[in-house]
Tab-separated table of C-alpha atoms in Angstrom:
chain	number	residue	atom	x	y	z
A	37	MET	CA	9.624	-8.493	-12.412
A	38	THR	CA	6.723	-8.248	-10.148
A	39	ARG	CA	3.931	-5.054	-10.029
A	40	PHE	CA	2.915	-4.354	-7.064
A	41	MET	CA	1.108	-1.999	-4.919
A	42	ASP	CA	1.556	-0.816	-1.748
A	43	VAL	CA	-0.619	1.825	0.669
A	44	HIS	CA	-0.136	4.128	2.791
A	45	ARG	CA	-2.565	5.166	5.346
A	46	GLY	CA	-2.586	8.375	8.025
A	47	LEU	CA	-1.204	11.255	5.535
A	48	LYS	CA	-4.384	13.430	5.833
A	49	GLY	CA	-3.472	16.778	4.942
A	50	ILE	CA	-1.292	15.788	1.938
A	51	THR	CA	-0.200	18.086	-0.332
A	52	ALA	CA	0.932	17.946	-4.422
A	53	GLU	CA	4.536	19.164	-3.491
A	54	GLN	CA	5.043	16.648	-0.197
A	55	LEU	CA	3.329	13.645	-2.192
A	56	LYS	CA	5.844	15.234	-5.367
A	57	ALA	CA	8.768	15.310	-2.731
A	58	ALA	CA	8.233	11.494	-1.513
A	59	HIS	CA	8.134	10.446	-5.494
A	60	GLN	CA	11.318	11.798	-5.574
A	61	ALA	CA	12.578	10.391	-2.653
A	62	ASP	CA	11.959	7.232	-3.332
A	63	GLN	CA	13.219	7.442	-6.988
A	64	GLU	CA	16.994	8.757	-5.794
A	65	ILE	CA	17.427	5.243	-4.310
A	66	GLU	CA	15.000	3.039	-6.287
A	67	GLY	CA	17.512	2.008	-8.309
A	68	ASP	CA	20.016	0.234	-5.642
A	69	GLU	CA	16.662	-2.765	-4.562
A	70	GLY	CA	15.532	-2.983	-8.411
A	71	VAL	CA	12.634	-1.527	-8.027
A	72	HIS	CA	10.664	1.407	-10.187
A	73	PHE	CA	8.300	3.241	-8.734
A	74	GLU	CA	5.340	4.251	-11.469
A	75	ARG	CA	3.181	6.615	-10.494
A	76	ALA	CA	1.133	7.639	-6.919
A	77	TRP	CA	-1.588	8.584	-5.917
A	78	ALA	CA	-2.667	10.493	-3.131
A	79	ASP	CA	-6.041	11.317	-1.318
A	80	PRO	CA	-5.719	14.398	1.609
A	81	ASP	CA	-8.997	14.055	2.889
A	82	SER	CA	-8.734	10.554	3.578
A	83	GLY	CA	-5.068	10.439	4.296
A	84	ILE	CA	-4.763	7.523	1.775
A	85	VAL	CA	-1.103	7.239	-0.793
A	86	TYR	CA	-1.092	3.979	-3.223
A	87	CYS	CA	2.711	2.932	-5.393
A	88	LEU	CA	2.474	1.058	-8.255
A	89	SER	CA	5.821	-0.095	-8.853
A	90	GLU	CA	7.471	-2.859	-10.579
A	91	ALA	CA	9.826	-4.605	-8.031
A	92	PRO	CA	12.109	-8.131	-7.394
A	93	SER	CA	9.851	-8.524	-4.026
A	94	ALA	CA	7.619	-7.297	-1.591
A	95	ASP	CA	10.570	-6.665	0.404
A	96	ALA	CA	12.492	-4.466	-1.686
A	97	VAL	CA	9.989	-2.217	-2.068
A	98	GLN	CA	9.644	-1.542	1.948
A	99	ARG	CA	13.328	-1.355	1.896
A	100	VAL	CA	12.977	1.476	-0.517
A	101	HIS	CA	10.265	3.151	1.423
A	102	ASP	CA	12.074	2.665	4.644
A	103	ARG	CA	15.131	4.134	3.336
A	104	ALA	CA	13.127	7.173	2.201
A	105	GLY	CA	11.071	8.102	5.622
A	106	HIS	CA	7.030	6.589	4.805
A	107	PRO	CA	7.158	2.722	5.135
A	108	ALA	CA	4.569	1.215	3.049
A	109	ASP	CA	1.255	-0.169	5.631
A	110	GLU	CA	0.179	-2.218	3.097
A	111	ILE	CA	1.689	-3.997	0.025
A	112	HIS	CA	0.121	-6.256	-2.625
A	113	PRO	CA	1.250	-7.882	-5.933
A	114	LEU	CA	-0.809	-7.548	-8.642
A	115	PRO	CA	-0.157	-10.582	-11.393
A	116	LEU	CA	-2.909	-9.948	-13.087
A	117	VAL	CA	-3.836	-6.441	-15.137
A	118	VAL	CA	-6.677	-5.498	-17.320
B	220	MET	CA	-14.380	14.388	-13.818
B	221	THR	CA	-12.193	13.251	-10.724
B	222	ARG	CA	-10.336	10.145	-10.196
B	223	PHE	CA	-10.804	7.235	-8.160
B	224	MET	CA	-9.222	3.958	-6.712
B	225	ASP	CA	-12.457	1.111	-6.021
B	226	VAL	CA	-10.776	-1.508	-3.972
B	227	HIS	CA	-12.729	-4.745	-3.775
B	228	ARG	CA	-11.306	-7.978	-1.082
B	229	GLY	CA	-12.759	-11.259	-1.394
B	230	LEU	CA	-11.742	-12.657	-4.693
B	231	LYS	CA	-9.184	-15.365	-3.421
B	232	GLY	CA	-8.377	-16.987	-6.910
B	233	ILE	CA	-9.562	-14.846	-9.317
B	234	THR	CA	-8.318	-15.682	-12.787
B	235	ALA	CA	-7.166	-13.307	-15.373
B	236	GLU	CA	-10.311	-14.205	-17.423
B	237	GLN	CA	-12.521	-13.225	-14.796
B	238	LEU	CA	-10.973	-9.833	-14.060
B	239	LYS	CA	-11.195	-9.255	-17.885
B	240	ALA	CA	-15.261	-10.262	-17.976
B	241	ALA	CA	-15.327	-8.155	-14.904
B	242	HIS	CA	-13.821	-4.849	-16.441
B	243	GLN	CA	-15.355	-5.504	-19.756
B	244	ALA	CA	-18.795	-5.716	-17.877
B	245	ASP	CA	-18.488	-2.482	-16.346
B	246	GLN	CA	-17.172	-0.555	-19.393
B	247	GLU	CA	-19.823	-1.711	-21.187
B	248	ILE	CA	-22.380	0.069	-18.688
B	249	GLU	CA	-20.030	2.929	-17.663
B	250	GLY	CA	-21.201	5.789	-20.082
B	251	ASP	CA	-24.592	5.443	-18.860
B	252	GLU	CA	-23.483	7.413	-15.510
B	253	GLY	CA	-19.963	9.121	-17.315
B	254	VAL	CA	-18.059	7.436	-16.109
B	255	HIS	CA	-14.827	5.583	-17.564
B	256	PHE	CA	-12.622	2.562	-16.031
B	257	GLU	CA	-8.562	2.995	-17.407
B	258	ARG	CA	-7.324	-0.122	-15.766
B	259	ALA	CA	-7.781	-3.085	-12.830
B	260	TRP	CA	-5.370	-5.030	-11.068
B	261	ALA	CA	-5.857	-8.026	-8.709
B	262	ASP	CA	-3.809	-10.115	-6.864
B	263	PRO	CA	-5.554	-14.157	-6.489
B	264	ASP	CA	-3.833	-14.808	-3.463
B	265	SER	CA	-4.688	-11.849	-1.060
B	266	GLY	CA	-8.128	-11.656	-3.182
B	267	ILE	CA	-7.541	-7.615	-3.403
B	268	VAL	CA	-8.643	-6.025	-6.685
B	269	TYR	CA	-7.937	-2.160	-7.583
B	270	CYS	CA	-10.178	-0.688	-10.545
B	271	LEU	CA	-8.568	2.793	-11.531
B	272	SER	CA	-11.355	5.091	-13.450
B	273	GLU	CA	-12.153	8.342	-14.449
B	274	ALA	CA	-15.942	9.847	-13.075
B	275	PRO	CA	-17.983	12.986	-11.982
B	276	SER	CA	-18.327	11.043	-8.910
B	277	ALA	CA	-17.609	7.716	-6.152
B	278	ASP	CA	-21.416	7.201	-6.008
B	279	ALA	CA	-21.256	6.753	-9.803
B	280	VAL	CA	-18.269	5.238	-9.342
B	281	GLN	CA	-20.847	2.503	-7.216
B	282	ARG	CA	-23.740	2.369	-9.689
B	283	VAL	CA	-21.556	1.024	-12.190
B	284	HIS	CA	-19.914	-1.851	-10.194
B	285	ASP	CA	-23.739	-2.445	-8.568
B	286	ARG	CA	-25.009	-2.669	-11.896
B	287	ALA	CA	-22.329	-5.177	-13.269
B	288	GLY	CA	-22.916	-7.543	-10.041
B	289	HIS	CA	-19.615	-6.605	-8.292
B	290	PRO	CA	-19.754	-3.270	-5.368
B	291	ALA	CA	-16.842	-1.886	-4.380
B	292	ASP	CA	-15.980	-2.278	-0.601
B	293	GLU	CA	-13.790	0.838	-0.912
B	294	ILE	CA	-13.453	3.958	-3.208
B	295	HIS	CA	-10.939	6.696	-2.590
B	296	PRO	CA	-10.906	9.760	-4.413
B	297	LEU	CA	-7.259	10.734	-6.006
B	298	PRO	CA	-6.693	14.503	-6.702
B	299	LEU	CA	-3.100	14.449	-6.279
B	300	VAL	CA	-1.216	12.428	-8.811
B	301	VAL	CA	2.151	12.114	-9.701
């Protein structure tokens, strides 16, 4: 398992409710891909959303996001943490 | 206090020791600006580093990173979290 940060752009005006619903949609199906989405953060002004996950691969992260209806624009493995 | 994610690029090959040293350099002076850096993640292959902080402003985050010798390329407030 590897830690990943994925980035979504273009979500200006996203609300707390929308972020929560999107995160729940991911979590409902994440087990199918062996992914766990730990946390998500959003900035409604710039429209950027970051999601932190543990997953077997970036492709697995994207498959969950795709099926939930919100594909990521970038996915970065993060082997180093402090 | 607001949560911020800042992004550093161009750090290909960054090591665990370099990430730790950079994070410690921030933490040694963060109190001067009322900032707290909570966590940092890095991908040596793409050279991207993410730092999560609580701070009074994006400018305060950047002043700490500037003084520590590693200005951020982007700083995003993250008022929403799930």
